Tab-separated table of C-alpha atoms in Angstrom:
chain	number	residue	atom	x	y	z
A	1	MET	CA	0.069	-0.055	-0.042
A	2	ILE	CA	1.275	3.546	-0.677
A	3	ASP	CA	1.317	5.710	2.098
A	4	SER	CA	-0.033	8.927	0.791
A	5	PRO	CA	0.468	11.957	3.133
A	6	ILE	CA	-2.395	13.433	5.305
A	7	LEU	CA	-3.641	16.780	4.569
A	8	ARG	CA	-5.465	17.735	7.626
A	9	GLU	CA	-7.507	20.321	6.047
A	10	ILE	CA	-9.688	17.704	4.288
A	11	PHE	CA	-11.029	16.323	7.280
A	12	ARG	CA	-14.091	18.914	7.891
A	13	ALA	CA	-16.709	19.818	10.078
A	14	TYR	CA	-19.185	17.716	8.296
A	15	ASP	CA	-17.670	15.407	5.642
A	16	ILE	CA	-14.018	14.520	4.345
A	17	ARG	CA	-13.592	16.697	1.031
A	18	GLY	CA	-10.368	17.744	-1.372
A	19	ARG	CA	-9.350	17.848	-4.406
A	20	ALA	CA	-9.509	14.314	-6.584
A	21	LEU	CA	-8.017	15.339	-9.602
A	22	GLY	CA	-4.308	16.312	-10.870
A	23	ALA	CA	-0.887	16.188	-9.611
A	24	ASP	CA	-1.522	17.718	-6.313
A	25	ALA	CA	-5.143	15.831	-5.235
A	26	SER	CA	-5.168	15.591	-1.776
A	27	LEU	CA	-7.778	12.859	-1.978
A	28	THR	CA	-6.715	9.805	-3.813
A	29	PRO	CA	-7.690	6.489	-3.791
A	30	ASP	CA	-4.951	5.225	-2.028
A	31	LEU	CA	-6.251	7.635	0.943
A	32	ALA	CA	-9.305	6.403	0.004
A	33	MET	CA	-8.832	3.037	1.045
A	34	ARG	CA	-6.972	4.376	4.347
A	35	ILE	CA	-9.535	6.344	5.295
A	36	ALA	CA	-11.747	3.278	5.020
A	37	MET	CA	-9.650	1.285	7.155
A	38	ALA	CA	-9.283	3.761	10.231
A	39	PHE	CA	-13.108	4.345	9.901
A	40	ALA	CA	-13.768	0.394	10.329
A	41	GLU	CA	-11.675	0.940	13.634
A	42	LEU	CA	-13.980	3.410	14.967
A	43	ILE	CA	-17.267	1.562	14.399
A	44	ASP	CA	-17.137	-1.581	16.650
A	45	ALA	CA	-20.530	-1.976	16.487
A	46	ALA	CA	-21.101	-2.495	12.560
A	47	GLU	CA	-20.585	-6.013	10.929
A	48	ARG	CA	-21.054	-4.501	7.568
A	49	VAL	CA	-21.049	-1.043	5.703
A	50	VAL	CA	-23.648	0.124	3.216
A	51	VAL	CA	-21.122	2.158	0.274
A	52	GLY	CA	-22.881	4.693	-2.559
A	53	GLY	CA	-21.273	7.652	-4.495
A	54	ASP	CA	-22.502	10.399	-6.890
A	55	CYS	CA	-21.581	10.524	-10.195
A	56	ARG	CA	-17.936	12.666	-10.432
A	57	SER	CA	-15.836	11.110	-12.938
A	58	THR	CA	-13.431	10.573	-9.627
A	59	THR	CA	-16.022	8.576	-7.677
A	60	PRO	CA	-15.711	5.157	-9.347
A	61	ALA	CA	-11.935	4.764	-8.288
A	62	LEU	CA	-12.535	6.430	-4.895
A	63	GLN	CA	-15.509	4.157	-3.891
A	64	GLN	CA	-13.837	0.936	-5.291
A	65	ALA	CA	-10.692	1.837	-3.249
A	66	ALA	CA	-12.490	2.675	-0.090
A	67	ILE	CA	-14.964	-0.971	-0.444
A	68	ALA	CA	-11.319	-2.477	-0.775
A	69	GLY	CA	-10.311	-1.084	2.553
A	70	LEU	CA	-13.513	-2.091	4.548
A	71	LEU	CA	-12.673	-5.935	3.095
A	72	ASP	CA	-9.419	-5.413	4.247
A	73	ALA	CA	-10.488	-4.204	7.963
A	74	GLY	CA	-12.864	-7.109	8.110
A	75	LEU	CA	-16.012	-5.770	6.829
A	76	ASP	CA	-18.607	-7.016	4.944
A	77	VAL	CA	-19.551	-4.281	2.184
A	78	VAL	CA	-23.490	-3.796	0.482
A	79	ASP	CA	-22.078	-2.031	-2.599
A	80	ILE	CA	-25.428	0.048	-3.767
A	81	GLY	CA	-23.411	1.635	-6.773
A	82	ARG	CA	-24.244	5.274	-8.137
A	83	ALA	CA	-26.374	6.829	-5.356
A	84	PRO	CA	-27.426	10.190	-3.600
A	85	SER	CA	-26.671	10.425	0.023
A	86	PRO	CA	-30.106	9.958	1.258
A	87	LEU	CA	-30.568	6.627	-0.457
A	88	VAL	CA	-27.690	5.777	1.405
A	89	TYR	CA	-28.598	6.727	4.724
A	90	TRP	CA	-32.299	4.823	3.987
A	91	ALA	CA	-30.471	1.808	2.718
A	92	THR	CA	-28.192	2.055	5.775
A	93	ALA	CA	-31.176	2.279	8.078
A	94	GLN	CA	-33.095	-0.563	6.299
A	95	LEU	CA	-30.198	-2.793	6.807
A	96	THR	CA	-29.189	-2.505	10.220
A	97	GLN	CA	-32.672	-3.428	10.855
A	98	GLU	CA	-31.268	-6.951	10.112
A	99	ARG	CA	-27.512	-6.569	11.415
A	100	PRO	CA	-25.692	-3.550	12.454
A	101	THR	CA	-24.955	-1.593	9.642
A	102	ALA	CA	-22.771	1.755	8.940
A	103	GLY	CA	-22.580	3.522	5.983
A	104	MET	CA	-20.374	5.872	3.290
A	105	VAL	CA	-20.842	8.012	0.295
A	106	VAL	CA	-18.137	8.997	-1.964
A	107	THR	CA	-19.249	12.710	-2.962
A	108	ALA	CA	-18.335	16.632	-2.704
A	109	SER	CA	-22.273	17.511	-3.109
A	110	HIS	CA	-21.930	20.985	-4.733
A	111	ASN	CA	-18.274	21.396	-4.857
A	112	PRO	CA	-16.336	21.974	-8.356
A	113	ALA	CA	-15.865	18.748	-10.845
A	114	GLU	CA	-12.280	18.296	-9.625
A	115	ASP	CA	-13.167	17.668	-5.670
A	116	ASN	CA	-14.355	14.930	-4.097
A	117	GLY	CA	-15.299	13.715	-0.723
A	118	ILE	CA	-16.464	10.937	2.033
A	119	LYS	CA	-19.307	10.835	4.379
A	120	LEU	CA	-19.484	8.754	7.293
A	121	LEU	CA	-22.434	7.041	8.901
A	122	HIS	CA	-23.147	5.421	12.334
A	123	THR	CA	-25.373	2.528	12.175
A	124	ASP	CA	-28.258	4.298	12.677
A	125	ALA	CA	-27.037	6.376	9.580
A	126	MET	CA	-26.326	9.525	11.681
A	127	PRO	CA	-23.093	11.213	10.404
A	128	PHE	CA	-19.994	11.451	11.938
A	129	SER	CA	-19.477	14.105	14.623
A	130	PRO	CA	-16.644	16.656	13.813
A	131	GLU	CA	-14.739	15.111	16.608
A	132	GLU	CA	-15.104	11.787	15.494
A	133	ILE	CA	-14.012	13.069	11.591
A	134	GLN	CA	-10.803	14.167	13.254
A	135	ALA	CA	-10.437	11.037	15.105
A	136	VAL	CA	-10.292	9.193	11.970
A	137	ALA	CA	-7.564	11.500	10.626
A	138	ASP	CA	-5.841	10.697	14.104
A	139	ARG	CA	-6.391	6.518	13.828
A	140	MET	CA	-4.610	7.117	10.280
A	141	VAL	CA	-1.563	8.978	11.341
A	142	SER	CA	-0.894	6.291	14.321
A	143	GLY	CA	-2.017	3.332	11.767
A	144	VAL	CA	-4.306	1.384	9.986
A	145	ARG	CA	-4.654	-2.324	10.443
A	146	VAL	CA	-5.557	-5.277	8.353
A	147	GLY	CA	-8.407	-7.372	9.956
A	148	LEU	CA	-8.511	-11.008	10.972
A	149	ARG	CA	-10.433	-11.596	8.585
A	150	GLN	CA	-11.537	-10.690	4.865
A	151	GLY	CA	-14.881	-9.311	4.265
A	152	ASN	CA	-17.460	-10.196	1.826
A	153	ARG	CA	-18.860	-7.424	-0.809
A	154	SER	CA	-22.496	-7.854	-2.467
A	155	LEU	CA	-24.364	-5.852	-4.827
A	156	TRP	CA	-27.660	-4.323	-4.005
A	157	SER	CA	-30.119	-1.671	-5.868
A	158	PRO	CA	-32.564	0.051	-2.851
A	159	ARG	CA	-33.837	2.533	-5.439
A	160	ALA	CA	-37.040	0.618	-5.908
A	161	ASP	CA	-37.977	-0.270	-2.418
A	162	TYR	CA	-37.120	3.281	-1.675
A	163	VAL	CA	-39.002	4.628	-4.304
A	164	GLN	CA	-42.225	2.499	-3.757
A	165	SER	CA	-42.021	3.491	0.331
A	166	LEU	CA	-42.470	7.404	-1.266
A	167	ALA	CA	-44.947	5.963	-3.418
A	168	GLU	CA	-46.905	4.875	-0.738
A	169	SER	CA	-46.419	8.074	1.768
A	170	PHE	CA	-46.897	10.817	-0.656
A	171	PRO	CA	-49.563	10.206	-2.956
A	172	VAL	CA	-50.497	13.507	-5.015
A	173	ARG	CA	-54.673	14.244	-5.147
A	174	ARG	CA	-54.942	15.585	-8.330
A	175	PRO	CA	-52.383	15.225	-11.170
A	176	LEU	CA	-49.362	17.702	-11.572
A	177	ARG	CA	-46.708	18.825	-14.073
A	178	VAL	CA	-43.418	19.037	-12.277
A	179	ALA	CA	-40.042	20.128	-13.761
A	180	ILE	CA	-36.834	18.943	-11.925
A	181	ASP	CA	-33.150	20.097	-12.519
A	182	PRO	CA	-30.808	17.746	-10.625
A	183	GLY	CA	-28.059	19.458	-11.975
A	184	ASN	CA	-26.889	16.905	-13.533
A	185	GLY	CA	-26.040	15.371	-10.204
A	186	VAL	CA	-27.199	12.266	-8.725
A	187	ALA	CA	-30.189	12.968	-7.650
A	188	THR	CA	-30.885	11.943	-11.205
A	189	VAL	CA	-31.330	8.172	-10.639
A	190	THR	CA	-33.967	8.901	-7.850
A	191	ALA	CA	-36.032	12.367	-8.332
A	192	GLY	CA	-37.807	11.862	-11.357
A	193	PRO	CA	-38.523	7.918	-10.361
A	194	ALA	CA	-39.883	8.752	-7.080
A	195	LEU	CA	-41.675	11.717	-8.659
A	196	ARG	CA	-43.287	10.034	-11.222
A	197	SER	CA	-44.534	7.000	-8.709
A	198	ILE	CA	-46.691	9.648	-6.439
A	199	GLY	CA	-48.295	10.849	-9.720
A	200	CYS	CA	-46.725	13.610	-11.288
A	201	GLU	CA	-46.073	14.077	-14.578
A	202	VAL	CA	-42.022	15.141	-14.700
A	203	ILE	CA	-40.207	16.892	-17.331
A	204	ALA	CA	-36.419	17.309	-16.891
A	205	ILE	CA	-33.481	19.388	-17.421
A	206	ASN	CA	-29.745	19.086	-17.078
A	207	ASP	CA	-30.885	15.475	-16.111
A	208	ASP	CA	-27.633	13.665	-17.636
A	209	PRO	CA	-25.205	12.775	-15.122
A	210	GLU	CA	-22.703	11.846	-17.816
A	211	GLU	CA	-22.643	15.710	-18.707
A	212	PRO	CA	-18.836	16.974	-18.447
A	213	ASP	CA	-19.654	20.510	-18.413
A	214	PRO	CA	-23.140	21.388	-16.567
A	215	PRO	CA	-24.474	24.932	-17.392
A	216	HIS	CA	-24.813	25.966	-13.523
A	217	PRO	CA	-23.609	24.472	-10.301
A	218	ALA	CA	-25.820	22.049	-8.548
A	219	ASP	CA	-26.393	24.526	-5.586
A	220	PRO	CA	-29.759	25.176	-5.119
A	221	GLN	CA	-29.096	27.671	-2.328
A	222	HIS	CA	-27.792	30.542	-4.580
A	223	ALA	CA	-30.579	31.912	-6.913
A	224	ASP	CA	-28.182	32.265	-9.832
A	225	ASN	CA	-28.533	28.491	-10.056
A	226	VAL	CA	-32.069	28.089	-9.856
A	227	ALA	CA	-32.594	30.832	-12.754
A	228	GLN	CA	-32.389	28.271	-15.851
A	229	LEU	CA	-35.276	25.813	-13.770
A	230	ALA	CA	-37.235	29.391	-13.338
A	231	LYS	CA	-37.570	29.794	-16.943
A	232	PHE	CA	-38.358	26.382	-17.795
A	233	VAL	CA	-41.164	26.462	-15.681
A	234	ALA	CA	-42.894	29.610	-16.925
A	235	GLU	CA	-42.308	28.785	-20.198
A	236	SER	CA	-43.182	24.836	-20.200
A	237	GLY	CA	-46.285	25.161	-17.907
A	238	ALA	CA	-45.507	23.038	-14.954
A	239	ASP	CA	-47.300	23.444	-11.800
A	240	LEU	CA	-44.066	23.647	-9.972
A	241	GLY	CA	-40.431	23.272	-10.247
A	242	PHE	CA	-37.440	21.685	-7.906
A	243	ALA	CA	-33.603	22.031	-7.901
A	244	PHE	CA	-31.421	19.445	-6.441
A	245	ASP	CA	-27.952	19.696	-5.024
A	246	GLY	CA	-24.889	17.487	-6.108
A	247	ASP	CA	-25.957	14.455	-3.965
A	248	GLY	CA	-29.133	14.822	-3.400
A	249	ASP	CA	-29.658	16.072	0.104
A	250	ARG	CA	-30.572	19.867	-0.852
A	251	LEU	CA	-34.006	21.491	-2.627
A	252	GLY	CA	-34.358	24.525	-4.446
A	253	LEU	CA	-37.832	25.280	-5.254
A	254	VAL	CA	-39.800	27.529	-7.960
A	255	ASP	CA	-43.577	27.901	-8.122
A	256	GLY	CA	-45.511	28.045	-10.887
A	257	ARG	CA	-45.348	31.287	-11.937
A	258	GLY	CA	-41.590	30.662	-12.257
A	259	ARG	CA	-40.801	32.479	-9.117
A	260	ARG	CA	-37.828	30.985	-7.072
A	261	ALA	CA	-39.059	30.427	-3.463
A	262	THR	CA	-35.798	31.266	-1.014
A	263	PRO	CA	-34.513	28.645	1.422
A	264	ASP	CA	-36.503	30.576	4.542
A	265	GLN	CA	-39.232	30.728	2.265
A	266	VAL	CA	-39.405	26.806	1.470
A	267	LEU	CA	-39.056	26.228	5.153
A	268	ALA	CA	-41.904	28.301	6.513
A	269	LEU	CA	-43.850	26.211	3.979
A	270	LEU	CA	-42.968	23.054	4.952
A	271	ALA	CA	-43.147	24.391	8.756
A	272	GLU	CA	-46.762	25.454	8.223
A	273	ASP	CA	-47.645	22.138	6.729
A	274	TRP	CA	-45.665	20.385	9.463
A	275	LEU	CA	-47.744	22.258	12.137
A	276	GLU	CA	-51.037	21.786	10.351
A	277	ARG	CA	-50.591	17.489	11.274
A	278	ARG	CA	-48.645	18.633	14.557
A	279	PRO	CA	-50.365	21.237	16.440
A	280	ARG	CA	-47.769	23.209	18.722
A	281	ALA	CA	-44.549	21.095	17.546
A	282	ASP	CA	-41.022	22.223	18.084
A	283	ILE	CA	-39.433	22.837	15.063
A	284	HIS	CA	-35.587	23.030	14.390
A	285	VAL	CA	-34.079	25.804	12.721
A	286	ASP	CA	-30.640	26.976	12.427
A	287	VAL	CA	-29.124	30.427	13.581
A	288	LYS	CA	-28.980	31.780	9.960
A	289	THR	CA	-32.863	31.339	9.760
A	290	SER	CA	-34.771	34.584	9.351
A	291	GLN	CA	-37.005	35.855	11.644
A	292	ALA	CA	-39.646	36.036	9.271
A	293	VAL	CA	-39.753	32.106	9.709
A	294	ILE	CA	-39.377	32.029	13.428
A	295	ASP	CA	-42.161	34.717	13.417
A	296	HIS	CA	-44.508	32.500	10.976
A	297	ILE	CA	-43.996	29.210	13.254
A	298	ARG	CA	-45.085	31.210	16.135
A	299	ASP	CA	-47.555	32.822	14.833
A	300	LEU	CA	-48.669	29.143	13.618
A	301	GLY	CA	-48.726	28.173	17.535
A	302	GLY	CA	-45.130	26.312	16.941
A	303	ARG	CA	-42.188	26.815	18.588
A	304	ALA	CA	-38.658	27.368	16.577
A	305	ARG	CA	-35.895	25.705	18.137
A	306	PHE	CA	-32.223	27.206	17.462
A	307	GLY	CA	-29.610	24.935	16.460
A	308	PRO	CA	-25.924	25.036	14.974
A	309	VAL	CA	-25.302	25.124	11.306
A	310	GLY	CA	-24.656	22.184	9.380
A	311	HIS	CA	-26.203	19.247	8.657
A	312	SER	CA	-24.736	16.819	11.004
A	313	LEU	CA	-24.612	19.307	13.726
A	314	GLY	CA	-28.523	20.189	12.996
A	315	LYS	CA	-29.429	16.117	12.943
A	316	TYR	CA	-27.686	15.525	16.694
A	317	ALA	CA	-29.581	18.975	17.834
A	318	MET	CA	-32.753	17.481	16.909
A	319	ARG	CA	-32.274	13.749	18.207
A	320	GLU	CA	-31.116	15.539	21.441
A	321	GLN	CA	-33.874	17.692	21.609
A	322	GLY	CA	-36.607	14.961	20.182
A	323	ILE	CA	-37.773	17.198	16.990
A	324	ASP	CA	-39.287	15.545	14.207
A	325	PHE	CA	-38.984	18.333	11.488
A	326	GLY	CA	-36.569	21.509	10.598
A	327	GLY	CA	-34.249	23.119	8.097
A	328	GLU	CA	-31.461	25.443	7.669
A	329	ALA	CA	-30.575	28.281	5.374
A	330	SER	CA	-28.807	26.083	3.127
A	331	THR	CA	-31.650	24.050	1.682
A	332	HIS	CA	-31.487	21.266	4.165
A	333	TYR	CA	-34.881	20.224	5.353
A	334	TYR	CA	-34.765	17.531	7.515
A	335	TYR	CA	-37.515	14.318	9.201
A	336	ARG	CA	-37.469	11.788	11.638
A	337	ILE	CA	-38.860	8.920	10.155
A	338	ASP	CA	-40.015	5.632	11.292
A	339	ASP	CA	-39.771	3.309	8.575
A	340	PRO	CA	-36.489	2.771	8.106
A	341	PRO	CA	-36.089	4.489	11.488
A	342	HIS	CA	-33.509	7.504	10.889
A	343	ILE	CA	-33.193	11.190	10.451
A	344	THR	CA	-32.749	12.737	7.137
A	345	ASP	CA	-31.963	15.709	4.537
A	346	ASP	CA	-33.655	13.918	1.507
A	347	ALA	CA	-34.594	16.149	-1.074
A	348	VAL	CA	-36.552	14.183	-3.289
A	349	ARG	CA	-38.756	13.339	0.060
A	350	THR	CA	-38.964	16.859	0.511
A	351	ALA	CA	-40.039	17.676	-2.949
A	352	CYS	CA	-42.662	14.418	-2.805
A	353	ARG	CA	-44.100	15.855	-0.010
A	354	ILE	CA	-44.664	19.470	-1.630
A	355	ALA	CA	-45.925	18.259	-4.582
A	356	GLN	CA	-48.726	16.241	-2.354
A	357	PHE	CA	-49.458	19.410	-0.422
A	358	VAL	CA	-49.546	21.325	-3.701
A	359	SER	CA	-51.791	18.929	-5.000
A	360	THR	CA	-55.003	20.465	-3.036
A	361	ASN	CA	-53.736	24.038	-2.724
A	362	THR	CA	-51.433	25.713	-5.385
A	363	MET	CA	-48.146	26.813	-4.104
A	364	GLU	CA	-48.572	30.560	-5.084
A	365	GLU	CA	-51.532	31.308	-2.517
A	366	ARG	CA	-49.317	29.799	0.189
A	367	LEU	CA	-46.325	31.684	-0.386
A	368	ASP	CA	-48.059	34.553	-1.237
A	369	HIS	CA	-48.983	34.704	2.389
A	370	ILE	CA	-45.632	34.095	3.951
A	371	PRO	CA	-43.936	37.316	5.184
A	372	ARG	CA	-40.619	38.035	4.067
A	373	TYR	CA	-37.976	40.538	5.718
A	374	ARG	CA	-34.638	42.166	3.923
A	375	ILE	CA	-32.125	39.642	4.902
A	376	SER	CA	-28.249	39.523	3.387
A	377	PRO	CA	-26.612	36.691	2.069
A	378	GLU	CA	-24.088	35.108	3.952
A	379	VAL	CA	-21.392	37.840	3.691
A	380	LYS	CA	-17.598	36.242	4.522
A	381	ILE	CA	-15.506	38.230	6.392
A	382	PRO	CA	-11.821	37.269	5.770
A	383	CYS	CA	-10.004	36.072	8.880
A	384	PRO	CA	-7.611	33.606	9.271
A	385	ASP	CA	-7.818	29.713	10.472
A	386	ASP	CA	-6.520	30.253	13.723
A	387	ARG	CA	-7.920	33.630	14.465
A	388	LYS	CA	-11.383	33.097	13.693
A	389	HIS	CA	-12.866	31.188	16.532
A	390	ALA	CA	-10.798	33.183	19.148
A	391	VAL	CA	-12.528	36.325	17.158
A	392	ALA	CA	-16.226	34.600	16.904
A	393	ASP	CA	-16.204	33.965	21.154
A	394	ARG	CA	-14.968	37.678	21.981
A	395	ILE	CA	-17.693	39.098	19.721
A	396	VAL	CA	-19.937	36.973	22.369
A	397	ALA	CA	-18.249	38.219	24.863
A	398	ASP	CA	-18.784	42.051	23.850
A	399	ALA	CA	-21.788	41.877	22.589
A	400	ARG	CA	-23.305	40.480	25.484
A	401	ARG	CA	-22.547	43.956	27.353
A	402	ALA	CA	-24.788	45.727	24.728
A	403	TRP	CA	-27.620	43.453	23.626
A	404	PRO	CA	-29.246	39.901	24.093
A	405	VAL	CA	-27.148	36.781	22.244
A	406	ASN	CA	-27.571	33.256	20.839
A	407	ASP	CA	-24.285	31.911	21.294
A	408	ILE	CA	-25.319	28.508	20.171
A	409	ASP	CA	-22.992	28.956	16.894
A	410	GLY	CA	-21.099	32.134	17.008
A	411	ALA	CA	-23.442	35.067	18.042
A	412	ARG	CA	-26.724	35.803	16.958
A	413	ILE	CA	-27.140	39.258	18.118
A	414	ASP	CA	-30.882	40.446	18.946
A	415	LEU	CA	-30.846	44.066	17.704
A	416	SER	CA	-34.634	44.908	17.867
A	417	ARG	CA	-34.004	47.700	20.130
A	418	GLU	CA	-32.190	49.256	17.252
A	419	SER	CA	-35.249	48.184	15.016
A	420	ALA	CA	-38.121	45.650	15.548
A	421	GLY	CA	-37.309	42.317	15.044
A	422	ALA	CA	-33.851	42.891	13.564
A	423	TRP	CA	-30.788	40.917	14.241
A	424	CYS	CA	-26.876	40.220	12.813
A	425	LEU	CA	-25.185	36.664	13.170
A	426	ILE	CA	-21.427	36.745	13.066
A	427	ARG	CA	-19.904	33.270	13.220
A	428	ALA	CA	-16.630	31.334	12.577
A	429	SER	CA	-16.829	29.126	9.359
A	430	ASN	CA	-16.696	25.513	9.973
A	431	THR	CA	-14.877	25.146	6.550
A	432	THR	CA	-12.974	27.759	5.379
A	433	PRO	CA	-11.202	31.068	7.030
A	434	PHE	CA	-13.759	33.421	7.416
A	435	LEU	CA	-16.417	34.997	9.404
A	436	THR	CA	-19.775	34.259	8.133
A	437	VAL	CA	-22.020	37.162	8.781
A	438	VAL	CA	-25.614	37.715	8.422
A	439	VAL	CA	-28.060	40.690	8.542
A	440	GLU	CA	-31.698	41.273	8.545
A	441	ALA	CA	-34.558	44.063	9.303
A	442	ARG	CA	-37.522	44.392	8.224
A	443	THR	CA	-37.240	47.354	5.935
A	444	ASP	CA	-34.356	48.849	3.620
A	445	ARG	CA	-33.883	51.868	5.765
A	446	GLU	CA	-33.533	49.834	8.799
A	447	PHE	CA	-31.841	47.054	7.185
A	448	GLU	CA	-29.086	49.808	6.805
A	449	GLN	CA	-29.074	50.903	10.422
A	450	VAL	CA	-28.660	47.367	11.323
A	451	ARG	CA	-25.998	46.809	8.920
A	452	ALA	CA	-23.997	49.728	10.047
A	453	VAL	CA	-24.534	48.454	13.807
A	454	THR	CA	-23.054	45.492	12.422
A	455	ALA	CA	-19.974	46.959	10.814
A	456	ASP	CA	-19.082	48.910	14.009
A	457	ILE	CA	-18.871	45.276	15.973
A	458	LEU	CA	-16.705	44.035	13.183
A	459	ASN	CA	-14.455	47.176	13.007
A	460	GLY	CA	-14.316	46.160	16.676
A	461	GLN	CA	-12.243	43.294	16.163
A	462	ASP	CA	-10.069	44.605	13.641
A	463	LEU	CA	-11.791	43.299	10.619
A	464	ASP	CA	-12.709	45.196	7.126
A	465	PRO	CA	-16.249	45.484	7.136
A	466	SER	CA	-16.655	46.243	3.376
A	467	PRO	CA	-17.891	42.763	2.217
A	468	LEU	CA	-20.657	43.361	4.331
A	469	LEU	CA	-21.027	47.654	3.644
A	470	SER	CA	-21.519	46.591	-0.181
A	471	GLN	CA	-24.181	44.084	0.356
A	472	ARG	CA	-27.675	44.724	-0.718
A	473	PRO	CA	-30.346	42.519	1.028
A	474	LEU	CA	-31.680	39.258	-1.130
A	475	ASP	CA	-34.409	40.109	-3.344
């Protein structure tokens, strides 16, 4: 075995992710094999591992290398081939009911084509925590071992069973014409079949996973990446449109008029549906969530419960607090489901649920009455990795002297004394050398006031606020 060097920066808060193409690749097949062997030593309860991957050109080699590492470590492997991340979660939860089964996904989600990555799952389909991901790196440094036995590899395609489970859960009540844009990502394998199974006519763009030059990144968090779908919906007469990210766990939404719904609006829409069926429920939101969503949940009789940013941290917060539904500003929407039992951020499942309730009331009617405030996008303020967390901690301490502060993840500072309902968020990015800043108020004038207050806070830490001062609220 070649002993490739380990670059610590690829072991991130939510997964392992780095460049996989070229001479300077930080994630190689050899490294994937060693990651898998280290992973095998850290999941003592597991007897086998479900392995799936996305449709990047580097995925097959990384996926087969990871499988070889698991087999050498003595674990059996269920290879499900090309699969969205939520399908791997579903398969892991399904199989672990028979025999303890962990999971692994080879994907870099919406990252550029030259990148790739690995997601690691426990036997309950919960992701490895940030500390556990670092433990994988530590184990690789100390040396990985070949197991006492060679594992066995089997092939299984869970797609039909997965699609059937959605068909039984979300039948539409009238025929719908639904447009989808998987962004030439791996959601192509489940999105169309699932929506057809619940009774929709599906028309698609960018649904070829072999396309070498996609027209836009598969990242529905950003409006530019949903513009093509919005135009397609308006021109085709579709009832609604869904955009998926690269590994099928995040969802963008377009209504029948061709209007993109913001991630916060989608969360409010889903929360409204959830509270109709589960009155007074708690709903998980992250610290970037618009106050408009929080107010809407409160007005409907529910309670928004703040948690940290990130899909893995959000799932753990939901499990610890006994919450069954939630979402975050990055277009992850979470569900605790019973069959098979696990917490999932499944964009295809979310699309099926939205299609079902749109089949009784048009989405336009629902969206039109959801409030919208003036919120900024996530603004990146450069701050070195070795400084950013200390700076964020100082901001929490200093801000508390003047305002109420939620410190679950950085500082969400309540600025309602400056302007009713206004707030700002300043937190250290988990993956890049930046502080992330979000500002919200109810009017453009109040937005400018709150933005100026936030800039003063940044200036107080010798940080350049100019990226924030030049940023207008989202349309």
